[in-house]
mmCIF file of C-alpha atoms in Angstrom:
data_model
loop_
_atom_site.group_PDB
_atom_site.id
_atom_site.type_symbol
_atom_site.label_atom_id
_atom_site.label_comp_id
_atom_site.label_asym_id
_atom_site.label_seq_id
_atom_site.Cartn_x
_atom_site.Cartn_y
_atom_site.Cartn_z
ATOM 1 C CA UNK A 164 -2.509 -16.196 6.903
ATOM 2 C CA UNK A 165 -1.986 -18.593 4.140
ATOM 3 C CA UNK A 166 -5.624 -18.985 3.534
ATOM 4 C CA UNK A 167 -6.226 -15.233 3.376
ATOM 5 C CA UNK A 168 -3.403 -15.222 0.648
ATOM 6 C CA UNK A 169 -4.957 -18.211 -1.373
ATOM 7 C CA UNK A 170 -8.504 -16.768 -1.131
ATOM 8 C CA UNK A 171 -7.194 -13.391 -2.587
ATOM 9 C CA UNK A 172 -5.171 -15.199 -5.403
ATOM 10 C CA UNK A 173 -8.375 -17.438 -6.314
ATOM 11 C CA UNK A 174 -9.999 -14.166 -7.449
ATOM 12 C CA UNK A 175 -7.517 -14.200 -10.303
ATOM 13 C CA UNK A 176 -6.236 -17.724 -10.945
ATOM 14 C CA UNK A 177 -6.813 -21.195 -9.508
ATOM 15 C CA UNK A 178 -3.813 -22.879 -7.866
ATOM 16 C CA UNK A 179 -2.964 -26.538 -7.564
ATOM 17 C CA UNK A 180 -1.711 -28.082 -4.299
ATOM 18 C CA UNK A 181 1.754 -28.159 -5.914
ATOM 19 C CA UNK A 182 1.508 -24.486 -6.620
ATOM 20 C CA UNK A 183 0.272 -23.669 -2.990
ATOM 21 C CA UNK A 184 3.282 -25.637 -1.634
ATOM 22 C CA UNK A 185 5.828 -23.865 -3.803
ATOM 23 C CA UNK A 186 4.342 -20.376 -2.369
ATOM 24 C CA UNK A 187 4.666 -21.674 1.057
ATOM 25 C CA UNK A 188 8.080 -22.934 0.720
ATOM 26 C CA UNK A 189 9.420 -19.452 -0.233
ATOM 27 C CA UNK A 190 9.243 -18.428 3.339
ATOM 28 C CA UNK A 191 7.672 -15.052 2.381
ATOM 29 C CA UNK A 192 5.546 -14.251 5.313
ATOM 30 C CA UNK A 193 6.883 -11.635 7.923
ATOM 31 C CA UNK A 194 5.517 -10.189 11.107
ATOM 32 C CA UNK A 195 6.857 -6.602 11.273
ATOM 33 C CA UNK A 196 6.400 -4.241 14.234
ATOM 34 C CA UNK A 197 4.750 -0.851 14.182
ATOM 35 C CA UNK A 198 7.297 1.735 13.485
ATOM 36 C CA UNK A 199 9.659 -0.390 11.355
ATOM 37 C CA UNK A 200 11.024 1.459 8.540
ATOM 38 C CA UNK A 201 11.019 -1.169 5.359
ATOM 39 C CA UNK A 202 12.835 1.102 2.971
ATOM 40 C CA UNK A 203 14.666 4.387 3.269
ATOM 41 C CA UNK A 204 15.360 7.237 0.882
ATOM 42 C CA UNK A 205 18.583 6.298 -0.880
ATOM 43 C CA UNK A 206 18.347 2.718 -0.303
ATOM 44 C CA UNK A 207 18.354 0.142 -3.226
ATOM 45 C CA UNK A 208 15.847 -2.703 -2.927
ATOM 46 C CA UNK A 209 14.453 -5.803 -4.678
ATOM 47 C CA UNK A 210 11.509 -6.120 -2.316
ATOM 48 C CA UNK A 211 7.747 -6.025 -3.009
ATOM 49 C CA UNK A 212 5.147 -5.941 -0.242
ATOM 50 C CA UNK A 213 1.724 -7.391 0.010
ATOM 51 C CA UNK A 214 -0.280 -6.490 3.171
ATOM 52 C CA UNK A 215 -2.139 -9.389 4.822
ATOM 53 C CA UNK A 216 -2.810 -7.554 7.884
ATOM 54 C CA UNK A 217 -1.816 -4.020 9.045
ATOM 55 C CA UNK A 218 -0.929 -1.008 7.335
ATOM 56 C CA UNK A 219 1.967 0.477 5.817
ATOM 57 C CA UNK A 220 2.709 4.124 4.238
ATOM 58 C CA UNK A 221 4.995 5.733 1.760
ATOM 59 C CA UNK A 222 6.340 9.111 2.402
ATOM 60 C CA UNK A 223 8.974 11.711 1.501
ATOM 61 C CA UNK A 224 10.911 13.883 3.610
ATOM 62 C CA UNK A 225 11.064 17.209 2.252
ATOM 63 C CA UNK A 226 12.543 20.278 4.135
ATOM 64 C CA UNK A 227 12.324 18.070 7.206
ATOM 65 C CA UNK A 228 8.703 17.476 6.923
ATOM 66 C CA UNK A 229 7.112 13.992 6.135
ATOM 67 C CA UNK A 230 4.843 14.264 3.051
ATOM 68 C CA UNK A 231 2.699 10.993 3.043
ATOM 69 C CA UNK A 232 1.771 9.874 -0.376
ATOM 70 C CA UNK A 233 -0.078 6.654 0.242
ATOM 71 C CA UNK A 234 -1.284 3.907 2.661
ATOM 72 C CA UNK A 235 -1.591 0.264 2.013
ATOM 73 C CA UNK A 236 -3.833 -1.981 3.978
ATOM 74 C CA UNK A 237 -5.126 -5.468 3.802
ATOM 75 C CA UNK A 238 -4.987 -7.106 0.337
ATOM 76 C CA UNK A 239 -2.985 -4.235 -1.147
ATOM 77 C CA UNK A 240 0.353 -4.493 -2.967
ATOM 78 C CA UNK A 241 3.409 -2.100 -3.171
ATOM 79 C CA UNK A 242 6.370 -2.442 -5.453
ATOM 80 C CA UNK A 243 8.448 0.612 -4.879
ATOM 81 C CA UNK A 244 9.606 2.219 -8.216
ATOM 82 C CA UNK A 245 13.205 1.937 -7.233
ATOM 83 C CA UNK A 246 12.678 -1.977 -7.517
ATOM 84 C CA UNK A 247 11.761 -1.627 -11.055
ATOM 85 C CA UNK A 248 14.303 1.006 -12.080
ATOM 86 C CA UNK A 249 17.135 -0.550 -10.045
ATOM 87 C CA UNK A 250 18.030 2.851 -8.555
ATOM 88 C CA UNK A 251 17.923 4.186 -4.959
ATOM 89 C CA UNK A 252 14.638 4.836 -3.290
ATOM 90 C CA UNK A 253 13.457 8.494 -3.412
ATOM 91 C CA UNK A 254 10.989 7.759 -0.573
ATOM 92 C CA UNK A 255 10.415 5.948 2.738
ATOM 93 C CA UNK A 256 8.100 3.027 3.348
ATOM 94 C CA UNK A 257 7.343 2.150 6.995
ATOM 95 C CA UNK A 258 4.699 0.165 8.948
ATOM 96 C CA UNK A 259 2.196 2.424 10.971
ATOM 97 C CA UNK A 260 0.565 -0.668 12.558
ATOM 98 C CA UNK A 261 2.022 -4.057 13.578
ATOM 99 C CA UNK A 262 1.639 -5.997 10.238
ATOM 100 C CA UNK A 263 1.904 -9.224 8.621
ATOM 101 C CA UNK A 264 3.287 -8.799 5.269
ATOM 102 C CA UNK A 265 4.288 -11.166 2.328
ATOM 103 C CA UNK A 266 7.677 -9.905 1.232
ATOM 104 C CA UNK A 267 9.019 -11.189 -2.153
ATOM 105 C CA UNK A 268 11.950 -10.006 -4.099
ATOM 106 C CA UNK A 269 12.400 -9.618 -7.931
ATOM 107 C CA UNK A 270 14.662 -12.729 -8.323
ATOM 108 C CA UNK A 271 12.055 -14.880 -6.485
ATOM 109 C CA UNK A 272 9.285 -13.541 -8.691
ATOM 110 C CA UNK A 273 11.139 -14.174 -11.903
ATOM 111 C CA UNK A 274 11.768 -17.853 -10.846
ATOM 112 C CA UNK A 275 8.165 -18.487 -9.786
ATOM 113 C CA UNK A 276 6.848 -16.902 -12.894
ATOM 114 C CA UNK A 277 9.023 -19.081 -15.058
ATOM 115 C CA UNK A 278 8.070 -22.197 -13.440
ATOM 116 C CA UNK A 279 4.300 -21.170 -13.202
ATOM 117 C CA UNK A 280 3.426 -18.651 -16.014
ATOM 118 C CA UNK A 281 -0.084 -18.204 -14.556
ATOM 119 C CA UNK A 282 1.464 -16.283 -11.660
ATOM 120 C CA UNK A 283 2.920 -13.877 -14.305
ATOM 121 C CA UNK A 284 -0.580 -13.499 -15.666
ATOM 122 C CA UNK A 285 -2.052 -12.801 -12.236
ATOM 123 C CA UNK A 286 0.686 -10.151 -11.367
ATOM 124 C CA UNK A 287 -0.045 -8.501 -14.814
ATOM 125 C CA UNK A 288 -3.840 -8.392 -13.861
ATOM 126 C CA UNK A 289 -3.000 -6.940 -10.475
ATOM 127 C CA UNK A 290 -0.571 -4.254 -11.984
ATOM 128 C CA UNK A 291 -3.187 -3.190 -14.370
ATOM 129 C CA UNK A 292 -5.773 -2.912 -11.554
ATOM 130 C CA UNK A 293 -3.370 -0.851 -9.433
ATOM 131 C CA UNK A 294 -2.138 1.550 -12.179
ATOM 132 C CA UNK A 295 -5.877 2.245 -13.084
ATOM 133 C CA UNK A 296 -6.696 2.939 -9.350
ATOM 134 C CA UNK A 297 -3.809 5.080 -8.841
ATOM 135 C CA UNK A 298 -4.601 7.112 -11.880
ATOM 136 C CA UNK A 299 -8.262 7.668 -10.743
ATOM 137 C CA UNK A 300 -6.798 8.570 -7.191
ATOM 138 C CA UNK A 301 -4.265 10.935 -8.576
ATOM 139 C CA UNK A 302 -6.814 12.585 -10.866
ATOM 140 C CA UNK A 303 -9.325 13.054 -7.961
ATOM 141 C CA UNK A 304 -6.645 14.433 -5.701
ATOM 142 C CA UNK A 305 -5.596 16.922 -8.272
ATOM 143 C CA UNK A 306 -9.133 18.088 -9.190
ATOM 144 C CA UNK A 307 -10.625 18.367 -5.760
ATOM 145 C CA UNK A 308 -10.536 20.735 -2.654
ATOM 146 C CA UNK A 309 -9.247 19.583 0.792
ATOM 147 C CA UNK A 310 -12.804 18.983 1.918
ATOM 148 C CA UNK A 311 -13.588 16.917 -1.132
ATOM 149 C CA UNK A 312 -10.511 14.809 -0.649
ATOM 150 C CA UNK A 313 -11.469 14.148 3.188
ATOM 151 C CA UNK A 314 -15.039 13.322 2.183
ATOM 152 C CA UNK A 315 -13.637 11.023 -0.669
ATOM 153 C CA UNK A 316 -11.544 9.295 2.014
ATOM 154 C CA UNK A 317 -14.435 8.937 4.435
ATOM 155 C CA UNK A 318 -16.396 7.297 1.664
ATOM 156 C CA UNK A 319 -13.594 5.021 0.110
ATOM 157 C CA UNK A 320 -11.277 4.222 2.963
ATOM 158 C CA UNK A 321 -13.135 4.895 6.209
ATOM 159 C CA UNK A 322 -10.822 2.703 8.136
ATOM 160 C CA UNK A 323 -8.023 4.914 7.691
ATOM 161 C CA UNK A 324 -9.726 7.631 9.863
ATOM 162 C CA UNK A 325 -9.384 5.411 13.033
ATOM 163 C CA UNK A 326 -6.029 3.794 11.968
ATOM 164 C CA UNK A 327 -3.821 6.517 10.937
ATOM 165 C CA UNK A 328 -2.394 9.319 13.150
ATOM 166 C CA UNK A 329 -4.052 12.617 12.285
ATOM 167 C CA UNK A 330 -0.797 14.326 11.235
ATOM 168 C CA UNK A 331 -0.186 11.633 8.612
ATOM 169 C CA UNK A 332 -3.759 11.882 7.318
ATOM 170 C CA UNK A 333 -3.460 15.709 7.172
ATOM 171 C CA UNK A 334 -0.133 15.200 5.178
ATOM 172 C CA UNK A 335 -1.817 12.574 2.751
ATOM 173 C CA UNK A 336 -4.664 15.046 2.090
ATOM 174 C CA UNK A 337 -2.162 17.831 1.368
ATOM 175 C CA UNK A 338 -3.082 20.003 4.473
ATOM 176 C CA UNK A 339 -1.785 20.882 7.897
ATOM 177 C CA UNK A 340 -3.160 19.027 11.001
ATOM 178 C CA UNK A 341 -4.732 22.226 12.162
ATOM 179 C CA UNK A 342 -6.535 22.607 8.893
ATOM 180 C CA UNK A 343 -7.770 18.959 9.097
ATOM 181 C CA UNK A 344 -9.265 19.813 12.654
ATOM 182 C CA UNK A 345 -11.040 22.716 11.348
ATOM 183 C CA UNK A 346 -12.325 20.702 8.352
ATOM 184 C CA UNK A 347 -13.662 17.994 10.546
ATOM 185 C CA UNK A 348 -15.492 20.460 12.751
ATOM 186 C CA UNK A 349 -17.038 22.091 9.644
ATOM 187 C CA UNK A 350 -18.347 18.927 8.195
ATOM 188 C CA UNK A 351 -19.697 18.014 11.718
ATOM 189 C CA UNK A 352 -21.450 21.407 11.980
ATOM 190 C CA UNK A 353 -23.015 21.075 8.328
ATOM 191 C CA UNK A 354 -24.528 17.646 9.498
ATOM 192 C CA UNK A 355 -26.080 19.126 12.602
#
């Protein structure tokens, strides 16, 4: 797993052996079982997550229904807003597959960034990329129909179709599971 991480980091910065050893000494790799809740609504946290293997999702519970807002898979990072604001979380984070995560906390990040300023540079670059991606995704979601959202998902994240339960996919797309079934049937019918 460490090689996967170092390959990813090398896209942004180069690491010396000393820097690699510092990262490994932090004991940040965790194997998490499917179904584990990493963060609950109302809970405070300092933890950020980087998915090396597996899939995690963020969701709210509104009127007893889960509303999925995002999925994070290999080489994607999540820092819940409550970590930055130092307030209780407004949503849940859970594993929908057995996952291997890199879990860091804000205190650890401050220490590493002060010792090795290039990590701070890399984190800034990752944050800028993530913000731009989330803005594009949000705009696409707001301006598209459920069918367009599903087609965009097939095009941009086809792995989710097989990895994520249908009711969570439907929630993510902003529709009911029955509507997703009808939508899929309609798309198959159009193709034939």
